[in-house]
XYZ file of C-alpha atoms in Angstrom:
655
model
C -1.178 -13.662 24.009
C -0.273 -10.323 22.389
C -2.419 -7.203 21.959
C -5.379 -9.059 23.373
C -6.908 -6.041 25.107
C -7.313 -3.749 22.096
C -10.688 -4.722 20.657
C -12.705 -2.088 22.478
C -14.371 1.113 21.369
C -13.443 4.351 23.152
C -16.634 6.304 23.828
C -14.665 9.271 25.173
C -13.400 10.161 21.690
C -16.877 11.129 20.510
C -18.640 11.594 23.865
C -22.306 10.725 23.333
C -22.230 11.022 19.543
C -23.872 8.083 17.796
C -22.572 5.890 15.000
C -24.784 6.228 11.943
C -25.410 3.944 8.964
C -26.934 4.662 5.561
C -28.938 1.937 3.853
C -27.985 -1.521 2.698
C -27.023 -0.933 -0.931
C -25.815 2.649 -0.856
C -22.539 3.275 -2.734
C -21.984 6.836 -1.501
C -23.965 9.341 0.581
C -24.089 13.021 1.407
C -24.908 13.637 5.085
C -25.706 17.019 6.619
C -25.907 18.588 10.068
C -26.575 22.285 10.663
C -25.618 24.103 13.845
C -25.585 27.685 15.089
C -22.961 29.651 16.973
C -23.118 33.170 18.348
C -19.393 33.872 18.171
C -16.433 32.322 16.424
C -14.074 30.506 18.784
C -11.743 27.501 18.723
C -13.886 24.808 17.138
C -12.652 21.296 16.425
C -14.339 18.485 14.512
C -13.597 14.933 15.617
C -14.765 12.577 12.879
C -14.504 9.221 11.184
C -16.485 8.423 8.047
C -16.124 4.895 6.711
C -14.934 4.119 4.047
C -13.548 7.517 2.891
C -14.999 10.880 3.823
C -14.861 14.388 2.351
C -15.791 17.199 4.740
C -17.303 20.572 3.846
C -18.273 23.476 6.083
C -20.384 26.162 4.479
C -19.402 24.820 1.071
C -15.641 24.757 1.631
C -13.546 21.610 1.810
C -11.967 21.822 5.271
C -9.524 18.901 5.019
C -6.468 18.981 2.771
C -6.326 15.237 2.206
C -7.874 12.387 0.246
C -8.737 8.753 1.000
C -9.296 9.388 4.695
C -9.550 8.053 7.257
C -6.638 5.855 6.253
C -7.200 2.134 5.725
C -6.594 -0.119 8.721
C -7.640 -3.560 9.943
C -11.004 -1.941 10.670
C -13.191 -4.660 12.160
C -13.467 -8.424 12.225
C -14.509 -9.963 8.910
C -15.236 -13.448 7.625
C -11.675 -14.455 6.746
C -12.769 -18.071 6.362
C -14.330 -17.022 3.044
C -10.983 -15.978 1.550
C -9.413 -18.038 -1.231
C -6.740 -18.957 1.335
C -8.874 -19.294 4.511
C -7.509 -17.757 7.710
C -8.976 -18.395 11.142
C -6.635 -16.157 13.127
C -7.703 -13.790 15.877
C -6.406 -10.333 15.015
C -6.796 -6.845 16.452
C -8.917 -4.107 14.941
C -8.452 -0.367 14.731
C -10.302 2.572 13.191
C -8.723 5.985 12.734
C -10.443 9.280 13.386
C -9.397 12.822 12.512
C -9.361 16.103 14.392
C -9.930 19.087 12.099
C -9.886 22.760 13.046
C -13.110 24.311 11.736
C -12.461 27.791 13.112
C -11.261 29.429 9.842
C -14.439 28.298 8.032
C -17.066 29.295 10.615
C -19.518 32.160 10.466
C -21.781 33.513 13.158
C -25.274 32.110 12.990
C -26.111 29.016 10.992
C -23.324 26.735 9.774
C -23.817 23.778 7.471
C -21.535 20.760 7.964
C -21.614 18.228 5.134
C -19.950 14.816 4.824
C -19.560 13.093 1.462
C -18.865 9.416 2.189
C -17.870 6.716 -0.283
C -17.165 3.025 0.172
C -13.365 3.151 0.005
C -11.895 -0.025 1.458
C -14.541 -0.367 4.170
C -17.457 -1.122 1.824
C -15.441 -2.714 -0.975
C -17.820 -5.334 -2.352
C -16.648 -5.963 -5.930
C -13.051 -6.958 -5.309
C -11.495 -9.600 -7.535
C -8.937 -10.298 -4.802
C -8.979 -13.430 -2.688
C -12.730 -13.716 -2.130
C -12.677 -10.790 0.299
C -15.978 -9.511 1.672
C -16.791 -5.954 2.867
C -15.894 -4.862 6.380
C -19.302 -3.248 6.711
C -21.723 -0.585 5.477
C -21.083 3.144 5.209
C -20.738 4.695 8.669
C -20.279 8.117 10.236
C -19.524 9.391 13.730
C -18.575 12.966 14.632
C -18.572 15.595 17.328
C -18.046 19.352 16.942
C -16.664 21.057 20.051
C -16.399 24.814 20.510
C -13.985 25.693 23.303
C -14.302 22.080 24.451
C -18.133 22.058 24.556
C -20.133 20.008 22.040
C -22.213 22.117 19.638
C -23.080 19.417 17.063
C -22.747 15.674 16.896
C -23.903 12.657 14.938
C -27.350 11.453 15.951
C -30.673 10.536 14.415
C -31.148 14.159 13.365
C -28.445 13.978 10.723
C -30.055 14.224 7.278
C -28.723 12.329 4.277
C -29.357 11.434 0.682
C -27.710 9.239 -1.886
C -24.742 10.811 -3.637
C -24.476 11.555 -7.337
C -21.867 8.754 -7.262
C -23.941 5.701 -8.124
C -21.096 3.173 -8.134
C -17.917 3.457 -6.084
C -15.105 0.942 -6.215
C -11.443 1.132 -5.205
C -10.354 -1.079 -8.089
C -12.771 -0.332 -10.902
C -13.540 3.349 -10.390
C -16.706 5.405 -10.081
C -19.916 6.094 -11.964
C -21.343 9.568 -11.490
C -24.793 10.655 -12.574
C -24.515 14.433 -12.587
C -28.280 14.700 -13.148
C -28.841 13.720 -9.513
C -27.173 16.957 -8.395
C -25.343 17.723 -5.190
C -21.901 17.668 -6.805
C -21.281 21.400 -6.398
C -20.293 21.687 -2.761
C -19.851 25.442 -3.030
C -23.667 25.565 -3.099
C -24.276 24.432 0.450
C -28.062 24.699 0.484
C -28.052 20.996 -0.476
C -31.713 20.436 -1.213
C -33.289 17.016 -1.292
C -32.392 15.660 2.135
C -35.359 13.563 3.205
C -33.931 10.720 5.272
C -32.749 10.689 8.840
C -29.623 8.672 9.502
C -30.073 5.506 11.543
C -28.010 5.023 14.719
C -26.196 1.711 14.857
C -23.909 -0.169 17.209
C -20.379 1.152 17.531
C -17.761 -1.002 15.810
C -15.796 -3.389 18.014
C -12.438 -1.755 17.361
C -9.907 0.479 19.013
C -10.134 4.138 18.010
C -6.850 5.890 17.249
C -6.247 9.469 16.123
C -4.856 9.518 12.595
C -1.293 10.801 12.798
C 0.215 9.347 9.616
C 0.903 11.419 6.502
C -2.297 11.582 4.415
C -2.887 11.087 0.712
C -2.927 14.393 -1.142
C -2.871 15.904 -4.604
C 0.918 16.202 -4.908
C 1.313 17.684 -8.388
C -0.513 18.019 -11.679
C 0.349 16.826 -15.183
C -0.932 17.997 -18.532
C -1.912 14.920 -20.546
C -0.734 14.774 -24.166
C -3.408 13.959 -26.693
C -1.853 11.289 -28.921
C -4.890 10.086 -30.851
C -8.366 11.350 -31.639
C -11.060 10.041 -33.923
C -14.517 11.480 -33.494
C -15.395 11.398 -29.808
C -12.684 8.817 -28.999
C -9.318 10.047 -27.690
C -6.155 8.553 -26.157
C -3.912 10.520 -23.776
C -0.315 9.976 -22.624
C 0.910 11.224 -19.240
C 4.566 10.528 -20.076
C 5.088 8.405 -16.954
C 3.225 5.890 -14.824
C 1.493 7.716 -11.970
C -1.485 7.404 -9.641
C -4.322 9.873 -9.405
C -7.200 11.004 -11.627
C -7.962 13.313 -14.555
C -10.254 16.325 -14.390
C -13.053 16.137 -16.960
C -14.069 19.437 -18.565
C -17.587 19.571 -20.013
C -17.502 22.100 -22.824
C -19.574 20.956 -25.778
C -21.023 17.936 -24.009
C -24.686 17.191 -24.661
C -27.144 16.768 -21.795
C -27.572 13.082 -20.845
C -24.403 12.180 -22.754
C -22.405 9.326 -21.193
C -18.648 9.885 -20.938
C -16.392 6.924 -20.173
C -12.670 6.596 -19.443
C -10.300 3.639 -19.074
C -6.740 3.466 -17.754
C -3.668 1.326 -18.460
C 0.136 1.211 -18.171
C 0.796 0.257 -21.793
C -0.428 0.592 -25.360
C -1.041 -2.189 -27.845
C 0.811 -2.206 -31.172
C -2.139 -0.512 -32.873
C -2.226 2.291 -30.298
C -5.091 1.129 -28.108
C -4.895 0.513 -24.361
C -3.200 -2.704 -23.237
C -4.710 -3.774 -19.911
C -2.512 -6.824 -19.361
C -0.072 -5.367 -16.853
C -2.750 -3.521 -14.871
C -5.006 -6.494 -14.260
C -6.338 -7.691 -17.578
C -9.743 -7.216 -19.138
C -11.564 -8.425 -16.012
C -10.103 -5.630 -13.890
C -10.222 -2.516 -16.022
C -10.139 0.799 -14.179
C -13.024 2.935 -15.414
C -14.805 6.226 -14.932
C -18.279 7.016 -16.186
C -20.168 10.299 -16.098
C -23.707 11.128 -17.193
C -23.771 14.836 -17.982
C -26.548 17.066 -16.638
C -26.037 20.037 -18.961
C -24.804 22.244 -16.091
C -21.575 20.947 -14.524
C -18.343 22.541 -15.704
C -15.980 19.775 -14.561
C -15.828 16.516 -12.643
C -13.370 13.999 -11.208
C -13.135 10.890 -9.034
C -13.646 11.312 -5.288
C -12.915 8.053 -3.459
C -10.283 6.160 -5.450
C -7.257 6.649 -7.677
C -6.184 5.241 -11.010
C -2.732 3.881 -11.834
C -1.720 4.462 -15.420
C 0.412 6.140 -18.011
C -2.291 6.128 -20.687
C -6.039 6.616 -20.629
C -8.721 6.769 -23.276
C -11.944 8.738 -23.382
C -15.230 8.293 -25.168
C -17.248 11.484 -25.075
C -17.254 15.086 -26.133
C -15.056 16.420 -23.316
C -11.622 17.970 -22.838
C -8.948 16.846 -20.377
C -6.140 19.263 -19.603
C -5.190 18.180 -16.084
C -4.272 14.958 -14.300
C -3.903 15.220 -10.524
C -1.177 12.972 -9.121
C -2.279 11.478 -5.788
C -0.365 9.429 -3.211
C 0.662 9.568 0.435
C 2.523 12.807 1.087
C 6.078 11.488 1.434
C 8.889 14.020 1.100
C 11.927 12.789 -0.820
C 15.213 13.408 0.973
C 17.741 11.342 -0.997
C 19.586 12.677 -4.030
C 21.226 10.255 -6.429
C 23.328 11.119 -9.463
C 25.095 8.725 -11.793
C 26.669 8.914 -15.221
C 25.457 5.371 -15.764
C 22.030 5.745 -17.449
C 20.708 2.455 -16.057
C 21.608 3.342 -12.471
C 19.988 6.760 -12.775
C 16.912 5.185 -14.367
C 16.759 2.579 -11.581
C 16.834 5.200 -8.832
C 14.321 7.515 -10.515
C 11.999 4.621 -11.350
C 12.110 3.312 -7.786
C 11.168 6.736 -6.427
C 8.230 6.954 -8.811
C 7.180 3.331 -8.220
C 7.285 3.659 -4.455
C 5.228 6.844 -4.474
C 2.660 5.226 -6.763
C 2.482 2.418 -4.220
C 2.005 4.652 -1.182
C -1.641 5.179 -0.309
C -3.257 5.451 3.138
C 0.296 5.218 4.578
C 0.538 1.643 3.334
C 3.301 0.388 1.002
C 1.483 -1.651 -1.632
C 2.731 -4.179 -4.147
C 1.085 -2.529 -7.159
C -1.290 0.441 -7.398
C -3.886 -1.028 -9.744
C -4.731 -4.746 -9.853
C -3.936 -5.671 -6.195
C -3.225 -2.490 -4.184
C -2.393 -4.504 -1.062
C 0.137 -3.963 1.695
C 2.066 -7.174 1.060
C 4.364 -7.741 4.013
C 7.035 -9.345 1.800
C 7.375 -6.461 -0.634
C 6.959 -3.950 2.176
C 9.623 -5.310 4.517
C 12.060 -5.825 1.642
C 11.903 -2.219 0.436
C 11.507 -0.542 3.848
C 15.206 0.166 4.332
C 15.510 1.830 0.918
C 12.295 3.809 1.458
C 13.567 5.133 4.797
C 16.800 6.109 3.020
C 14.938 7.935 0.267
C 12.008 9.592 2.047
C 10.985 11.243 5.298
C 8.967 8.198 6.238
C 8.792 7.994 10.035
C 5.035 8.616 10.332
C 4.358 6.402 7.335
C 6.053 3.371 8.923
C 4.776 4.001 12.443
C 1.333 3.535 10.967
C 2.200 0.484 8.849
C 4.007 -1.278 11.688
C 0.764 -0.995 13.664
C -1.061 -2.482 10.677
C 1.352 -5.438 10.650
C 0.882 -5.995 14.374
C -2.908 -5.754 14.008
C -2.671 -8.474 11.349
C -0.897 -10.892 13.679
C -2.770 -13.650 15.498
C -2.865 -12.659 19.167
C -2.565 -16.279 20.307
C -0.165 -18.092 17.973
C 1.927 -15.213 16.559
C 1.190 -15.898 12.872
C 1.719 -12.784 10.730
C -0.425 -12.368 7.621
C 0.838 -11.794 4.082
C -0.873 -8.405 3.823
C -1.350 -5.580 6.305
C -4.066 -4.474 6.726
C -5.074 -8.069 6.147
C -6.860 -8.468 2.835
C -5.938 -11.961 1.697
C -2.931 -12.703 -0.484
C -0.102 -15.212 -0.600
C 3.478 -15.195 0.614
C 5.099 -17.313 3.256
C 6.057 -17.449 6.914
C 9.566 -16.066 6.360
C 9.935 -13.317 3.780
C 6.422 -12.046 4.418
C 5.637 -12.710 8.079
C 9.123 -11.556 9.054
C 7.939 -7.987 8.482
C 6.996 -7.846 12.181
C 10.727 -8.055 12.933
C 12.459 -6.443 9.964
C 10.390 -3.274 9.578
C 10.615 -2.239 13.273
C 14.317 -3.152 13.188
C 14.940 -0.927 10.154
C 12.839 1.773 11.809
C 15.037 1.660 14.898
C 18.212 1.815 12.803
C 16.948 4.925 11.005
C 15.161 6.755 13.817
C 16.667 5.359 17.025
C 13.307 4.861 18.733
C 13.773 2.302 21.503
C 10.183 2.810 22.694
C 8.894 1.447 19.404
C 10.976 -1.728 19.537
C 10.023 -2.145 23.187
C 6.341 -1.937 22.203
C 6.619 -4.539 19.451
C 9.180 -6.805 21.091
C 6.429 -9.194 22.340
C 5.082 -9.395 18.767
C 8.546 -10.347 17.532
C 8.918 -13.074 20.135
C 5.467 -14.436 19.297
C 6.396 -14.557 15.611
C 9.663 -16.381 16.328
C 7.773 -18.866 18.476
C 5.328 -19.421 15.611
C 8.198 -20.085 13.186
C 9.844 -22.425 15.682
C 6.656 -24.455 16.010
C 6.448 -24.878 12.239
C 9.827 -26.550 11.894
C 10.401 -30.153 10.903
C 13.888 -31.601 11.300
C 15.025 -28.110 12.172
C 13.709 -26.418 8.985
C 10.724 -24.081 8.702
C 8.607 -26.064 6.271
C 5.265 -24.253 6.148
C 2.848 -22.016 7.969
C -0.881 -22.708 8.097
C -2.313 -25.880 6.560
C -2.463 -25.579 2.762
C -0.871 -22.131 3.056
C 1.161 -20.385 0.415
C 4.925 -20.560 0.435
C 6.350 -18.595 -2.476
C 10.054 -18.782 -1.592
C 12.242 -16.408 -3.640
C 9.311 -15.099 -5.631
C 9.646 -13.857 -9.224
C 12.937 -15.275 -10.359
C 13.088 -15.334 -14.197
C 10.081 -17.138 -15.652
C 9.004 -17.730 -12.027
C 11.244 -20.785 -11.776
C 11.849 -20.133 -8.057
C 14.272 -23.041 -7.866
C 15.473 -22.400 -4.318
C 13.503 -24.644 -1.911
C 10.924 -22.659 0.069
C 12.210 -24.352 3.255
C 15.640 -22.831 2.543
C 14.133 -19.345 2.215
C 11.913 -19.730 5.295
C 14.746 -21.017 7.471
C 17.078 -18.257 6.263
C 14.495 -15.697 7.360
C 14.023 -17.481 10.686
C 17.774 -17.227 11.364
C 17.891 -13.638 10.122
C 14.934 -12.675 12.321
C 16.601 -14.346 15.308
C 19.741 -12.306 14.629
C 17.728 -9.090 14.576
C 15.757 -9.876 17.724
C 18.902 -10.976 19.573
C 20.434 -7.605 18.712
C 17.313 -5.782 19.879
C 17.216 -7.904 23.048
C 20.663 -6.652 23.965
C 19.575 -3.062 23.341
C 16.530 -3.535 25.592
C 18.488 -5.447 28.227
C 16.565 -8.677 27.681
C 17.910 -12.191 28.157
C 18.573 -13.654 24.704
C 19.980 -17.043 25.716
C 16.915 -18.969 24.506
C 16.966 -17.127 21.189
C 20.641 -17.926 20.690
C 19.950 -21.612 21.356
C 17.190 -21.581 18.712
C 19.561 -19.938 16.274
C 22.227 -22.540 16.841
C 19.721 -25.321 16.256
C 18.339 -23.714 13.075
C 21.834 -23.097 11.698
C 22.750 -26.741 12.276
C 19.691 -27.890 10.313
C 20.373 -25.340 7.570
C 23.965 -26.537 7.138
C 23.033 -30.199 7.332
C 20.406 -29.902 4.604
C 21.864 -27.337 2.228
C 25.644 -27.002 2.676
C 28.118 -28.882 0.505
C 31.291 -29.124 2.565
C 33.354 -30.173 -0.443
C 32.548 -27.101 -2.543
C 31.591 -24.619 0.164
C 28.296 -23.854 -1.604
C 24.622 -23.969 -0.656
C 21.873 -25.617 -2.711
C 24.422 -26.223 -5.484
C 24.622 -22.417 -5.946
C 21.053 -22.416 -7.251
C 20.003 -18.882 -8.158
C 21.348 -16.617 -5.362
C 21.360 -19.266 -2.610
C 24.995 -18.604 -1.685
C 24.156 -14.936 -1.081
C 21.448 -15.989 1.374
C 23.962 -18.028 3.371
C 26.675 -15.371 3.324
C 24.196 -12.742 4.526
C 23.672 -14.651 7.789
C 27.363 -15.375 8.283
C 27.409 -18.934 6.953
C 29.836 -20.446 4.450
C 33.438 -19.393 3.949
C 35.716 -17.826 1.349
C 34.834 -20.595 -1.092
C 31.156 -19.628 -0.861
C 31.937 -16.052 -1.816
C 34.324 -17.171 -4.559
C 31.621 -19.398 -6.037
C 29.117 -16.545 -5.942
C 31.510 -14.142 -7.646
C 32.576 -16.672 -10.287
C 28.985 -17.620 -11.108
C 27.669 -14.088 -11.617
C 30.776 -12.826 -13.392
C 30.120 -15.536 -15.985
C 26.315 -15.195 -16.012
C 26.233 -11.407 -16.334
C 22.542 -11.077 -15.447
C 20.087 -11.921 -12.673
C 18.620 -15.375 -12.185
C 17.217 -14.475 -8.760
C 13.884 -13.421 -7.301
C 12.910 -10.523 -5.070
C 14.931 -11.485 -1.995
C 17.869 -13.091 -3.770
C 18.459 -10.055 -6.007
C 18.645 -7.734 -3.012
C 20.897 -10.124 -1.077
C 23.153 -10.714 -4.072
C 23.840 -7.022 -4.635
C 24.245 -6.430 -0.899
C 26.720 -9.278 -0.358
C 28.778 -8.259 -3.396
C 28.911 -4.603 -2.359
C 29.769 -5.321 1.254
C 32.498 -7.825 0.350
C 34.353 -5.343 -1.884
C 32.988 -6.697 -5.156
C 31.252 -3.464 -6.124
C 32.430 -3.658 -9.738
C 30.633 -6.965 -10.228
C 27.545 -5.567 -8.481
C 27.642 -2.561 -10.804
C 28.087 -4.820 -13.831
C 24.951 -6.746 -12.881
C 22.968 -3.594 -12.183
C 23.916 -2.115 -15.566
C 24.003 -5.330 -17.643
C 22.234 -5.219 -20.994
C 21.210 -8.861 -21.003
C 17.634 -10.117 -20.744
C 16.994 -10.422 -16.997
C 18.183 -6.964 -16.041
C 17.032 -3.467 -15.178
C 18.250 -2.334 -18.589
C 15.650 -4.604 -20.172
C 12.914 -2.673 -18.344
C 14.464 0.655 -19.317
C 14.853 -0.170 -23.013
C 11.154 -1.017 -23.215
C 10.323 2.512 -22.119
C 9.331 1.672 -18.559
C 9.106 4.567 -16.118
C 8.396 2.302 -13.142
C 9.773 -1.072 -12.042
C 8.274 -4.345 -13.229
C 7.084 -7.240 -11.108
C 8.924 -9.764 -13.299
C 12.194 -9.527 -15.196
C 10.438 -10.396 -18.449
C 7.603 -7.875 -17.987
C 4.781 -10.277 -17.169
C 2.019 -8.933 -14.876
C 2.407 -5.583 -13.108
C 4.642 -2.838 -14.499
C 4.472 -0.805 -11.283
C 5.986 -2.991 -8.536
C 8.646 -1.582 -6.144
C 10.139 -4.838 -4.763
C 13.192 -5.137 -7.030
C 13.977 -1.516 -6.146
C 15.175 -2.574 -2.676
C 18.693 -2.532 -4.198
C 18.491 1.289 -4.248
C 19.844 1.088 -0.704
C 23.175 0.035 -2.224
C 22.987 2.560 -5.057
C 22.941 5.343 -2.485
C 25.720 3.808 -0.414
C 28.177 2.700 -3.113
C 27.368 4.323 -6.467
C 26.161 7.838 -5.714
C 28.046 10.595 -7.557
C 25.951 13.408 -6.097
């Protein structure tokens, strides 16, 4: 069993502070606690507000972050209700923050206000996987001055419903400004009539949040590209995540203002919602004007878009770009326009897909930390960004999403449904810590997660038939080399799974040697898996694997199988083809094998090819972020194909 002792709540974090809840159907609340001090001294707030929590002291926002506390595998949920049922026993963790209140204090009465929205914790309208909410809105806090508690959460905390009447991560917010309470600079906050109700503490480990937070990173000025009456369409010039600021100038009292968001435009200039989730998953904002507010914006979600439209008599001059605060460190320059576009688009795509220190697959229709996409791109992300804190957090999320008894690793972390497979997805518990070690040299981290890696390898081993990894859980997904052109995915899933089993064994054997562990049993498993792999997929007469289907020969070469004929076949095939026929893993492996076997010119030719299944095809259609599919079906903001940026930096950088 791994991590089996973590499902406990630490009372010492909050001392005797109580956990509070706020009604059964409440979308967002404003909670208030006043306290008095005679002199200003070191004063620290320890707090968690679930889902997301804004914090004001005497009318001033005291926390320079958004979407906090960050999303984790909060508490146990009914995973049997998911579209792909899971009955695993996982571990659960809630993050809390420590915030210095000293600069915002005044002698005498101080008013501490929490604005709490559903975030991920109370997400109850998701179109994803049949997922149910983790729970209801919750709050727990303690204010300590010089180490002594001066205010804490208890039944004396007052609250009222927020002016946000609907809050949803995917679909956006509805705000009725007529309710009031939106101007937090006016901290009298009238209308508090209810006392918060103490509730049982969640059964989860409490950890201090130490990952980089989401922030407003920059601002853009939207370009008005169409207006007719009170209908307008704006262009941001690039796909980004964040929200616009609505300015009420000539707006009439009780007027309803609505906004929608999309990546693309239709031929007639309207919004095309296809790539961002379709008409059943439109991102929206709605405001009912009270005749007083000067401006408004979203509080507890973000939108992913290049374009947005507005119905209402308002002006929009600012869009705030929001994502996890990752600092770019890599510089890439190329005279090849496609290579420069690929690098720049990966940077933008990855940032759009970084929220709550989780690498997501797309920032609009799914927003999930898919372990396949995340492990694949992790090496390139660590090359491009200062990402140590980001991945420390996500590695914990992956481990939390692993069954503590059988070692099964979920397809998303934090676990929120989704499909994948036991190899390319579950292998994240090995490949992400391994890449982390290679970048940051932290042996303590690999020592901590080494038992998780062994448990995962044991799980894979137990799901082999005739030496091949054939499946994971009963009726489970097994996507193989996902998103090859037209989603043909012709490589057998068992081939992909067994490749990843061998690759993971290689990585853990290497880490075993670093940690001084005995790796004899792992080496025996590798030998057995390799024998089955060769017996089922290797053609001794031609030296190829799976008849050179898609990038199958690159898979084999990457784990040291095949011979010179295998490489020759790979080179000959792609020199003639001149474009990609591979999916997310095969594309990365193909470019890597070519570059590292001194065939960089062919790799460059593929990366810059102007045929159909190429990066150029995305660029020529005006994309500013990477697509999920070569032909542009589904999401237009997916980072997975950008894993090849690792090789751009290593072999093609002219900076």
